[in-house]
Amino acid sequence: MVEEKRDAMFSLEALKGGNRSEFARLVEANYQLIYRLAFKILGNQQDAEDALQETFIKAFRYLKDFDGRSSISTWLYRIATNEALMILRKHKVDMVSVDEPLAEGEEEKEPLQIVDWCCMPEEELMSSEAKQTLDRAIERLPVSLRLVFVLRDIQGLSTRETGEVLDLSDTAVKTRLSRARLRLREDLSGYFGDRMIALQGKV
Amino acid sequence: MEHEECRHLLGELSEYIDGTLEAKLCAEIERHLLECERCRVVVDTLHKTVYLVQSTASEVQVPQEVRQRLFKRLDLDDFVQK
Ligand SMILES: [Zn+2]
């Protein structure tokens, strides 16, 4: 397990004892992951930076209570996710409950865009406009779907780890990931479908 | 009827492309894909969507000043490796 290997790099005893140089190493090893998580959930640099700082301030304060049942990085993800949610609440983002069961607005939607854009050239698929379209689609996801999606597909956590961070069952993680992916597919298909027509017009 | 099967399988496609779906459902999907162009497109584009997400995910870079401000805020300036 990658995460456990990462944890083995740190002396839990030193961390819990408030050893600053050990804490600095923990920050060094994890700050990029935490920033990326916050950035993808919150969608802007300022909020991501606030969440990043608060995460490690809280981590330092509560490390002595860390029980070691999860890996340290999972524990950091939990703190970071909560910080990000607090920032979203402050911005009065329409908050659906993150707990099970699925709330309204997160239901499975039938695919409407049926365009096969898979064979488009790589420079189209990876263009900065395409990436922006994808980022906007991620921002449009309901928060509860976005959290699962970011942890699984962007941070690369397993289903189980994602469930640990968000206190969700495996089934709930899988269901939400599925719905998030289908919505992104729908948005990308709309965009690439238009691009295909535009490109054909040029020939 | 055909449409009903599409709807029935839709929720399984995500796990199908991850390769974590149980064998019985996999077989059911593959059988359906042989005769349903619509779902084939959905599966292919869903797969590509996940691929695009994963291959652009690591592109978020942390600005150098963000790192410096973090260490300052945590009072860890002494440990910043230059
Ligand atoms: Zn079908």
PDB file of C-alpha atoms and ligand atoms in Angstrom:
ATOM      1  CA  MET A   1       0.000   0.000   0.000  1.00  0.00           C
ATOM      2  CA  VAL A   2       1.504   3.272  -1.128  1.00  0.00           C
ATOM      3  CA  GLU A   3       0.034   5.253   1.729  1.00  0.00           C
ATOM      4  CA  GLU A   4       1.444   2.981   4.364  1.00  0.00           C
ATOM      5  CA  LYS A   5       4.869   3.271   2.825  1.00  0.00           C
ATOM      6  CA  ARG A   6       4.507   7.008   2.960  1.00  0.00           C
ATOM      7  CA  ASP A   7       3.569   6.822   6.638  1.00  0.00           C
ATOM      8  CA  ALA A   8       6.541   4.674   7.452  1.00  0.00           C
ATOM      9  CA  MET A   9       8.726   7.621   6.537  1.00  0.00           C
ATOM     10  CA  PHE A  10       7.637   9.427   9.695  1.00  0.00           C
ATOM     11  CA  SER A  11       8.117   8.823  13.358  1.00  0.00           C
ATOM     12  CA  LEU A  12       4.643   8.927  14.820  1.00  0.00           C
ATOM     13  CA  GLU A  13       6.124   9.318  18.246  1.00  0.00           C
ATOM     14  CA  ALA A  14       8.073  12.417  17.241  1.00  0.00           C
ATOM     15  CA  LEU A  15       5.035  13.863  15.471  1.00  0.00           C
ATOM     16  CA  LYS A  16       2.774  13.314  18.442  1.00  0.00           C
ATOM     17  CA  GLY A  17       5.394  14.765  20.725  1.00  0.00           C
ATOM     18  CA  GLY A  18       5.271  18.012  18.756  1.00  0.00           C
ATOM     19  CA  ASN A  19       8.673  17.619  17.083  1.00  0.00           C
ATOM     20  CA  ARG A  20       8.787  20.510  14.628  1.00  0.00           C
ATOM     21  CA  SER A  21      11.359  19.193  12.229  1.00  0.00           C
ATOM     22  CA  GLU A  22       9.432  15.934  11.857  1.00  0.00           C
ATOM     23  CA  PHE A  23       6.272  17.945  11.304  1.00  0.00           C
ATOM     24  CA  ALA A  24       8.073  19.991   8.653  1.00  0.00           C
ATOM     25  CA  ARG A  25       8.886  16.738   6.858  1.00  0.00           C
ATOM     26  CA  LEU A  26       5.247  15.676   7.025  1.00  0.00           C
ATOM     27  CA  VAL A  27       4.180  19.012   5.541  1.00  0.00           C
ATOM     28  CA  GLU A  28       6.811  18.758   2.830  1.00  0.00           C
ATOM     29  CA  ALA A  29       5.662  15.298   1.811  1.00  0.00           C
ATOM     30  CA  ASN A  30       1.942  16.110   1.714  1.00  0.00           C
ATOM     31  CA  TYR A  31       1.341  19.773   0.961  1.00  0.00           C
ATOM     32  CA  GLN A  32       1.123  19.301  -2.802  1.00  0.00           C
ATOM     33  CA  LEU A  33      -1.484  16.562  -2.496  1.00  0.00           C
ATOM     34  CA  ILE A  34      -3.534  18.630  -0.079  1.00  0.00           C
ATOM     35  CA  TYR A  35      -3.327  21.762  -2.214  1.00  0.00           C
ATOM     36  CA  ARG A  36      -4.394  19.862  -5.318  1.00  0.00           C
ATOM     37  CA  LEU A  37      -7.326  18.325  -3.467  1.00  0.00           C
ATOM     38  CA  ALA A  38      -8.447  21.711  -2.154  1.00  0.00           C
ATOM     39  CA  PHE A  39      -7.959  23.382  -5.503  1.00  0.00           C
ATOM     40  CA  LYS A  40     -10.071  20.835  -7.342  1.00  0.00           C
ATOM     41  CA  ILE A  41     -12.847  20.962  -4.752  1.00  0.00           C
ATOM     42  CA  LEU A  42     -12.870  24.738  -4.406  1.00  0.00           C
ATOM     43  CA  GLY A  43     -11.917  25.811  -7.898  1.00  0.00           C
ATOM     44  CA  ASN A  44      -9.665  28.758  -7.039  1.00  0.00           C
ATOM     45  CA  GLN A  45      -6.183  29.392  -5.680  1.00  0.00           C
ATOM     46  CA  GLN A  46      -7.051  31.674  -2.780  1.00  0.00           C
ATOM     47  CA  ASP A  47      -9.523  29.267  -1.214  1.00  0.00           C
ATOM     48  CA  ALA A  48      -7.200  26.360  -1.885  1.00  0.00           C
ATOM     49  CA  GLU A  49      -4.381  28.139  -0.065  1.00  0.00           C
ATOM     50  CA  ASP A  50      -6.617  28.939   2.914  1.00  0.00           C
ATOM     51  CA  ALA A  51      -7.716  25.304   3.131  1.00  0.00           C
ATOM     52  CA  LEU A  52      -4.104  24.160   2.844  1.00  0.00           C
ATOM     53  CA  GLN A  53      -2.930  26.350   5.714  1.00  0.00           C
ATOM     54  CA  GLU A  54      -5.874  25.496   7.962  1.00  0.00           C
ATOM     55  CA  THR A  55      -5.380  21.796   7.318  1.00  0.00           C
ATOM     56  CA  PHE A  56      -1.827  21.781   8.630  1.00  0.00           C
ATOM     57  CA  ILE A  57      -2.598  24.166  11.507  1.00  0.00           C
ATOM     58  CA  LYS A  58      -5.293  21.735  12.653  1.00  0.00           C
ATOM     59  CA  ALA A  59      -3.098  18.740  11.957  1.00  0.00           C
ATOM     60  CA  PHE A  60      -0.364  20.111  14.224  1.00  0.00           C
ATOM     61  CA  ARG A  61      -2.898  20.874  16.933  1.00  0.00           C
ATOM     62  CA  TYR A  62      -4.610  17.472  16.827  1.00  0.00           C
ATOM     63  CA  LEU A  63      -1.741  15.150  15.987  1.00  0.00           C
ATOM     64  CA  LYS A  64      -1.533  14.078  19.597  1.00  0.00           C
ATOM     65  CA  ASP A  65      -5.044  12.626  19.231  1.00  0.00           C
ATOM     66  CA  PHE A  66      -4.263  10.777  15.987  1.00  0.00           C
ATOM     67  CA  ASP A  67      -5.109   7.149  16.711  1.00  0.00           C
ATOM     68  CA  GLY A  68      -3.303   5.532  13.794  1.00  0.00           C
ATOM     69  CA  ARG A  69      -6.368   3.624  12.651  1.00  0.00           C
ATOM     70  CA  SER A  70      -6.070   5.182   9.226  1.00  0.00           C
ATOM     71  CA  SER A  71      -2.892   6.280   7.488  1.00  0.00           C
ATOM     72  CA  ILE A  72      -1.660   9.798   8.222  1.00  0.00           C
ATOM     73  CA  SER A  73      -2.390  10.925   4.701  1.00  0.00           C
ATOM     74  CA  THR A  74      -5.977   9.656   4.906  1.00  0.00           C
ATOM     75  CA  TRP A  75      -6.255  11.540   8.174  1.00  0.00           C
ATOM     76  CA  LEU A  76      -4.889  14.703   6.512  1.00  0.00           C
ATOM     77  CA  TYR A  77      -7.345  14.253   3.654  1.00  0.00           C
ATOM     78  CA  ARG A  78     -10.173  14.114   6.171  1.00  0.00           C
ATOM     79  CA  ILE A  79      -9.117  17.380   7.742  1.00  0.00           C
ATOM     80  CA  ALA A  80      -8.598  19.001   4.346  1.00  0.00           C
ATOM     81  CA  THR A  81     -11.992  17.855   3.058  1.00  0.00           C
ATOM     82  CA  ASN A  82     -13.686  19.311   6.129  1.00  0.00           C
ATOM     83  CA  GLU A  83     -11.822  22.588   5.705  1.00  0.00           C
ATOM     84  CA  ALA A  84     -12.853  22.781   2.072  1.00  0.00           C
ATOM     85  CA  LEU A  85     -16.471  22.099   3.022  1.00  0.00           C
ATOM     86  CA  MET A  86     -16.346  24.854   5.615  1.00  0.00           C
ATOM     87  CA  ILE A  87     -15.108  27.290   3.004  1.00  0.00           C
ATOM     88  CA  LEU A  88     -17.900  26.239   0.632  1.00  0.00           C
ATOM     89  CA  ARG A  89     -20.422  26.783   3.409  1.00  0.00           C
ATOM     90  CA  LYS A  90     -19.001  30.218   4.068  1.00  0.00           C
ATOM     91  CA  HIS A  91     -19.555  31.001   0.401  1.00  0.00           C
ATOM     92  CA  LYS A  92     -23.093  29.721   0.897  1.00  0.00           C
ATOM     93  CA  VAL A  93     -22.734  27.144  -1.794  1.00  0.00           C
ATOM     94  CA  ASP A  94     -25.988  25.274  -1.966  1.00  0.00           C
ATOM     95  CA  MET A  95     -25.005  22.477   0.349  1.00  0.00           C
ATOM     96  CA  VAL A  96     -26.361  19.078  -0.150  1.00  0.00           C
ATOM     97  CA  SER A  97     -25.661  16.708   2.664  1.00  0.00           C
ATOM     98  CA  VAL A  98     -22.458  14.761   2.241  1.00  0.00           C
ATOM     99  CA  ASP A  99     -23.908  11.881   4.233  1.00  0.00           C
ATOM    100  CA  GLU A 100     -25.797   8.982   2.812  1.00  0.00           C
ATOM    101  CA  PRO A 101     -28.298   8.551   1.332  1.00  0.00           C
ATOM    102  CA  LEU A 102     -28.041  10.403  -1.930  1.00  0.00           C
ATOM    103  CA  ALA A 103     -29.784  13.731  -1.896  1.00  0.00           C
ATOM    104  CA  GLU A 104     -31.818  15.365  -4.591  1.00  0.00           C
ATOM    105  CA  GLY A 105     -29.895  16.667  -7.571  1.00  0.00           C
ATOM    106  CA  GLU A 106     -27.435  13.802  -7.540  1.00  0.00           C
ATOM    107  CA  GLU A 107     -29.551  11.245  -9.278  1.00  0.00           C
ATOM    108  CA  GLU A 108     -28.396   9.263 -12.254  1.00  0.00           C
ATOM    109  CA  LYS A 109     -29.096  11.040 -15.484  1.00  0.00           C
ATOM    110  CA  GLU A 110     -29.707   9.305 -18.734  1.00  0.00           C
ATOM    111  CA  PRO A 111     -27.037   9.978 -21.338  1.00  0.00           C
ATOM    112  CA  LEU A 112     -28.293  12.406 -23.954  1.00  0.00           C
ATOM    113  CA  GLN A 113     -25.115  13.197 -25.825  1.00  0.00           C
ATOM    114  CA  ILE A 114     -24.309  10.264 -28.066  1.00  0.00           C
ATOM    115  CA  VAL A 115     -21.347  11.397 -30.123  1.00  0.00           C
ATOM    116  CA  ASP A 116     -18.252   9.301 -30.546  1.00  0.00           C
ATOM    117  CA  TRP A 117     -15.450  11.799 -30.046  1.00  0.00           C
ATOM    118  CA  CYS A 118     -12.864   9.233 -28.935  1.00  0.00           C
ATOM    119  CA  CYS A 119     -10.915   9.347 -32.165  1.00  0.00           C
ATOM    120  CA  MET A 120     -10.338  13.067 -32.163  1.00  0.00           C
ATOM    121  CA  PRO A 121      -6.665  14.030 -32.405  1.00  0.00           C
ATOM    122  CA  GLU A 122      -4.768  14.227 -29.149  1.00  0.00           C
ATOM    123  CA  GLU A 123      -4.133  17.970 -29.534  1.00  0.00           C
ATOM    124  CA  GLU A 124      -7.909  18.505 -29.596  1.00  0.00           C
ATOM    125  CA  LEU A 125      -8.554  16.276 -26.604  1.00  0.00           C
ATOM    126  CA  MET A 126      -5.792  17.930 -24.595  1.00  0.00           C
ATOM    127  CA  SER A 127      -6.268  21.522 -25.764  1.00  0.00           C
ATOM    128  CA  SER A 128      -6.450  24.210 -23.099  1.00  0.00           C
ATOM    129  CA  GLU A 129     -10.057  24.874 -24.090  1.00  0.00           C
ATOM    130  CA  ALA A 130     -10.882  21.209 -23.551  1.00  0.00           C
ATOM    131  CA  LYS A 131      -9.204  21.303 -20.135  1.00  0.00           C
ATOM    132  CA  GLN A 132     -11.181  24.398 -19.178  1.00  0.00           C
ATOM    133  CA  THR A 133     -14.374  22.670 -20.238  1.00  0.00           C
ATOM    134  CA  LEU A 134     -13.461  19.757 -18.017  1.00  0.00           C
ATOM    135  CA  ASP A 135     -12.599  22.029 -15.060  1.00  0.00           C
ATOM    136  CA  ARG A 136     -15.898  23.856 -15.391  1.00  0.00           C
ATOM    137  CA  ALA A 137     -17.749  20.557 -15.563  1.00  0.00           C
ATOM    138  CA  ILE A 138     -16.041  19.449 -12.343  1.00  0.00           C
ATOM    139  CA  GLU A 139     -17.037  22.715 -10.666  1.00  0.00           C
ATOM    140  CA  ARG A 140     -20.634  22.171 -11.712  1.00  0.00           C
ATOM    141  CA  LEU A 141     -20.856  18.784  -9.988  1.00  0.00           C
ATOM    142  CA  PRO A 142     -22.895  18.755  -6.795  1.00  0.00           C
ATOM    143  CA  VAL A 143     -20.473  18.918  -3.847  1.00  0.00           C
ATOM    144  CA  SER A 144     -21.102  15.377  -2.659  1.00  0.00           C
ATOM    145  CA  LEU A 145     -20.341  13.945  -6.103  1.00  0.00           C
ATOM    146  CA  ARG A 146     -17.359  16.255  -6.586  1.00  0.00           C
ATOM    147  CA  LEU A 147     -15.703  15.157  -3.337  1.00  0.00           C
ATOM    148  CA  VAL A 148     -15.844  11.494  -4.272  1.00  0.00           C
ATOM    149  CA  PHE A 149     -14.748  12.187  -7.820  1.00  0.00           C
ATOM    150  CA  VAL A 150     -11.753  14.317  -6.798  1.00  0.00           C
ATOM    151  CA  LEU A 151     -10.543  11.799  -4.226  1.00  0.00           C
ATOM    152  CA  ARG A 152     -10.931   8.806  -6.547  1.00  0.00           C
ATOM    153  CA  ASP A 153     -10.066  10.034 -10.018  1.00  0.00           C
ATOM    154  CA  ILE A 154      -7.793  12.995  -9.338  1.00  0.00           C
ATOM    155  CA  GLN A 155      -6.047  12.042  -6.102  1.00  0.00           C
ATOM    156  CA  GLY A 156      -6.105   8.367  -7.006  1.00  0.00           C
ATOM    157  CA  LEU A 157      -7.392   7.030  -3.703  1.00  0.00           C
ATOM    158  CA  SER A 158      -8.980   3.573  -3.628  1.00  0.00           C
ATOM    159  CA  THR A 159     -12.694   3.097  -3.025  1.00  0.00           C
ATOM    160  CA  ARG A 160     -11.997   2.048   0.550  1.00  0.00           C
ATOM    161  CA  GLU A 161      -9.707   4.992   1.276  1.00  0.00           C
ATOM    162  CA  THR A 162     -12.230   7.418  -0.190  1.00  0.00           C
ATOM    163  CA  GLY A 163     -14.892   5.874   2.031  1.00  0.00           C
ATOM    164  CA  GLU A 164     -12.645   6.358   5.056  1.00  0.00           C
ATOM    165  CA  VAL A 165     -12.053  10.019   4.264  1.00  0.00           C
ATOM    166  CA  LEU A 166     -15.727  10.796   3.735  1.00  0.00           C
ATOM    167  CA  ASP A 167     -17.322   8.255   6.091  1.00  0.00           C
ATOM    168  CA  LEU A 168     -19.133   6.567   3.243  1.00  0.00           C
ATOM    169  CA  SER A 169     -19.754   2.932   2.390  1.00  0.00           C
ATOM    170  CA  ASP A 170     -18.029   1.367  -0.620  1.00  0.00           C
ATOM    171  CA  THR A 171     -21.366   1.249  -2.406  1.00  0.00           C
ATOM    172  CA  ALA A 172     -21.984   4.954  -1.872  1.00  0.00           C
ATOM    173  CA  VAL A 173     -18.500   5.790  -3.145  1.00  0.00           C
ATOM    174  CA  LYS A 174     -19.021   3.714  -6.295  1.00  0.00           C
ATOM    175  CA  THR A 175     -22.471   5.126  -6.965  1.00  0.00           C
ATOM    176  CA  ARG A 176     -21.329   8.709  -6.620  1.00  0.00           C
ATOM    177  CA  LEU A 177     -18.233   8.156  -8.698  1.00  0.00           C
ATOM    178  CA  SER A 178     -20.382   6.660 -11.433  1.00  0.00           C
ATOM    179  CA  ARG A 179     -22.777   9.616 -11.425  1.00  0.00           C
ATOM    180  CA  ALA A 180     -19.987  12.158 -11.392  1.00  0.00           C
ATOM    181  CA  ARG A 181     -18.218  10.494 -14.310  1.00  0.00           C
ATOM    182  CA  LEU A 182     -21.424  10.237 -16.343  1.00  0.00           C
ATOM    183  CA  ARG A 183     -22.087  13.951 -15.866  1.00  0.00           C
ATOM    184  CA  LEU A 184     -18.571  14.870 -16.942  1.00  0.00           C
ATOM    185  CA  ARG A 185     -18.927  12.615 -19.953  1.00  0.00           C
ATOM    186  CA  GLU A 186     -22.119  14.394 -20.845  1.00  0.00           C
ATOM    187  CA  ASP A 187     -20.499  17.846 -20.649  1.00  0.00           C
ATOM    188  CA  LEU A 188     -17.400  16.785 -22.564  1.00  0.00           C
ATOM    189  CA  SER A 189     -19.532  15.148 -25.241  1.00  0.00           C
ATOM    190  CA  GLY A 190     -21.397  18.419 -25.740  1.00  0.00           C
ATOM    191  CA  TYR A 191     -18.136  20.257 -26.155  1.00  0.00           C
ATOM    192  CA  PHE A 192     -16.337  17.730 -28.361  1.00  0.00           C
ATOM    193  CA  GLY A 193     -19.465  17.183 -30.457  1.00  0.00           C
ATOM    194  CA  ASP A 194     -19.392  20.878 -31.351  1.00  0.00           C
ATOM    195  CA  ARG A 195     -15.681  20.697 -32.037  1.00  0.00           C
ATOM    196  CA  MET A 196     -16.162  17.768 -34.405  1.00  0.00           C
ATOM    197  CA  ILE A 197     -18.711  19.739 -36.394  1.00  0.00           C
ATOM    198  CA  ALA A 198     -16.427  22.780 -36.442  1.00  0.00           C
ATOM    199  CA  LEU A 199     -13.495  20.722 -37.667  1.00  0.00           C
ATOM    200  CA  GLN A 200     -15.544  19.003 -40.363  1.00  0.00           C
ATOM    201  CA  GLY A 201     -16.611  22.427 -41.599  1.00  0.00           C
ATOM    202  CA  LYS A 202     -12.998  23.242 -42.271  1.00  0.00           C
ATOM    203  CA  VAL A 203     -12.339  20.265 -44.523  1.00  0.00           C
TER     204      VAL A 203
ATOM    205  CA  MET B   1     -37.284  -2.953 -24.165  1.00  0.00           C
ATOM    206  CA  GLU B   2     -33.789  -2.384 -25.452  1.00  0.00           C
ATOM    207  CA  HIS B   3     -33.808   1.036 -23.913  1.00  0.00           C
ATOM    208  CA  GLU B   4     -34.745  -0.417 -20.573  1.00  0.00           C
ATOM    209  CA  GLU B   5     -31.676  -2.604 -20.627  1.00  0.00           C
ATOM    210  CA  CYS B   6     -29.490   0.430 -21.384  1.00  0.00           C
ATOM    211  CA  ARG B   7     -30.881   2.175 -18.335  1.00  0.00           C
ATOM    212  CA  HIS B   8     -30.462  -0.935 -16.227  1.00  0.00           C
ATOM    213  CA  LEU B   9     -26.766  -1.197 -17.131  1.00  0.00           C
ATOM    214  CA  LEU B  10     -25.893   2.503 -17.017  1.00  0.00           C
ATOM    215  CA  GLY B  11     -24.985   2.520 -13.331  1.00  0.00           C
ATOM    216  CA  GLU B  12     -22.556  -0.378 -13.835  1.00  0.00           C
ATOM    217  CA  LEU B  13     -20.515   1.168 -16.639  1.00  0.00           C
ATOM    218  CA  SER B  14     -18.192   3.110 -14.349  1.00  0.00           C
ATOM    219  CA  GLU B  15     -17.090  -0.031 -12.551  1.00  0.00           C
ATOM    220  CA  TYR B  16     -16.969  -1.865 -15.851  1.00  0.00           C
ATOM    221  CA  ILE B  17     -14.336   0.486 -17.259  1.00  0.00           C
ATOM    222  CA  ASP B  18     -12.367   0.241 -14.010  1.00  0.00           C
ATOM    223  CA  GLY B  19     -12.318  -3.507 -14.473  1.00  0.00           C
ATOM    224  CA  THR B  20     -13.706  -4.091 -10.989  1.00  0.00           C
ATOM    225  CA  LEU B  21     -17.167  -5.261 -11.933  1.00  0.00           C
ATOM    226  CA  GLU B  22     -18.142  -8.823 -11.109  1.00  0.00           C
ATOM    227  CA  ALA B  23     -17.822 -11.278 -13.994  1.00  0.00           C
ATOM    228  CA  LYS B  24     -21.524 -11.977 -14.407  1.00  0.00           C
ATOM    229  CA  LEU B  25     -22.380  -8.305 -14.915  1.00  0.00           C
ATOM    230  CA  CYS B  26     -19.369  -7.829 -17.190  1.00  0.00           C
ATOM    231  CA  ALA B  27     -20.647 -10.570 -19.445  1.00  0.00           C
ATOM    232  CA  GLU B  28     -24.083  -9.020 -19.445  1.00  0.00           C
ATOM    233  CA  ILE B  29     -22.660  -5.654 -20.474  1.00  0.00           C
ATOM    234  CA  GLU B  30     -20.475  -7.138 -23.174  1.00  0.00           C
ATOM    235  CA  ARG B  31     -23.420  -9.016 -24.609  1.00  0.00           C
ATOM    236  CA  HIS B  32     -25.439  -5.824 -24.641  1.00  0.00           C
ATOM    237  CA  LEU B  33     -22.631  -3.792 -26.235  1.00  0.00           C
ATOM    238  CA  LEU B  34     -22.573  -6.162 -29.201  1.00  0.00           C
ATOM    239  CA  GLU B  35     -26.050  -5.097 -30.163  1.00  0.00           C
ATOM    240  CA  CYS B  36     -26.283  -1.552 -28.824  1.00  0.00           C
ATOM    241  CA  GLU B  37     -24.355   1.172 -30.623  1.00  0.00           C
ATOM    242  CA  ARG B  38     -25.596   3.802 -28.192  1.00  0.00           C
ATOM    243  CA  CYS B  39     -24.120   2.149 -25.128  1.00  0.00           C
ATOM    244  CA  ARG B  40     -20.897   1.432 -27.009  1.00  0.00           C
ATOM    245  CA  VAL B  41     -20.468   5.151 -27.554  1.00  0.00           C
ATOM    246  CA  VAL B  42     -21.282   5.862 -23.908  1.00  0.00           C
ATOM    247  CA  VAL B  43     -18.731   3.305 -22.713  1.00  0.00           C
ATOM    248  CA  ASP B  44     -15.997   4.553 -25.047  1.00  0.00           C
ATOM    249  CA  THR B  45     -16.516   8.213 -24.238  1.00  0.00           C
ATOM    250  CA  LEU B  46     -16.845   7.493 -20.529  1.00  0.00           C
ATOM    251  CA  HIS B  47     -13.550   5.649 -20.684  1.00  0.00           C
ATOM    252  CA  LYS B  48     -11.946   8.551 -22.528  1.00  0.00           C
ATOM    253  CA  THR B  49     -13.377  11.038 -20.030  1.00  0.00           C
ATOM    254  CA  VAL B  50     -11.752   9.227 -17.135  1.00  0.00           C
ATOM    255  CA  TYR B  51      -8.525   8.972 -19.070  1.00  0.00           C
ATOM    256  CA  LEU B  52      -8.502  12.723 -19.760  1.00  0.00           C
ATOM    257  CA  VAL B  53      -9.203  13.521 -16.122  1.00  0.00           C
ATOM    258  CA  GLN B  54      -6.447  11.273 -14.885  1.00  0.00           C
ATOM    259  CA  SER B  55      -3.868  12.440 -17.383  1.00  0.00           C
ATOM    260  CA  THR B  56      -4.427  16.129 -16.691  1.00  0.00           C
ATOM    261  CA  ALA B  57      -4.827  15.787 -12.899  1.00  0.00           C
ATOM    262  CA  SER B  58      -1.175  15.973 -12.010  1.00  0.00           C
ATOM    263  CA  GLU B  59      -0.851  19.270 -13.843  1.00  0.00           C
ATOM    264  CA  VAL B  60      -1.941  21.350 -10.859  1.00  0.00           C
ATOM    265  CA  GLN B  61       1.284  22.917  -9.658  1.00  0.00           C
ATOM    266  CA  VAL B  62       1.606  24.565  -6.276  1.00  0.00           C
ATOM    267  CA  PRO B  63       2.938  28.084  -6.728  1.00  0.00           C
ATOM    268  CA  GLN B  64       6.265  28.557  -4.956  1.00  0.00           C
ATOM    269  CA  GLU B  65       4.898  31.473  -2.891  1.00  0.00           C
ATOM    270  CA  VAL B  66       2.079  29.260  -1.615  1.00  0.00           C
ATOM    271  CA  ARG B  67       4.610  26.841  -0.220  1.00  0.00           C
ATOM    272  CA  GLN B  68       6.634  29.644   1.355  1.00  0.00           C
ATOM    273  CA  ARG B  69       3.574  31.254   2.947  1.00  0.00           C
ATOM    274  CA  LEU B  70       2.499  27.862   4.275  1.00  0.00           C
ATOM    275  CA  PHE B  71       5.802  27.257   6.050  1.00  0.00           C
ATOM    276  CA  LYS B  72       5.759  30.813   7.389  1.00  0.00           C
ATOM    277  CA  ARG B  73       2.214  30.478   8.682  1.00  0.00           C
ATOM    278  CA  LEU B  74       3.159  27.231  10.407  1.00  0.00           C
ATOM    279  CA  ASP B  75       6.210  28.845  11.899  1.00  0.00           C
ATOM    280  CA  LEU B  76       8.400  26.343  10.104  1.00  0.00           C
ATOM    281  CA  ASP B  77      10.567  28.841   8.221  1.00  0.00           C
ATOM    282  CA  ASP B  78      13.677  27.317   9.732  1.00  0.00           C
ATOM    283  CA  PHE B  79      12.949  24.051   7.993  1.00  0.00           C
ATOM    284  CA  VAL B  80      12.298  25.373   4.500  1.00  0.00           C
ATOM    285  CA  GLN B  81      14.737  23.715   2.161  1.00  0.00           C
ATOM    286  CA  LYS B  82      15.944  26.299  -0.260  1.00  0.00           C
TER     287      LYS B  82
HETATM  288 ZN    ZN C   1     -27.743   0.083 -24.708  1.00  0.00          ZN
END
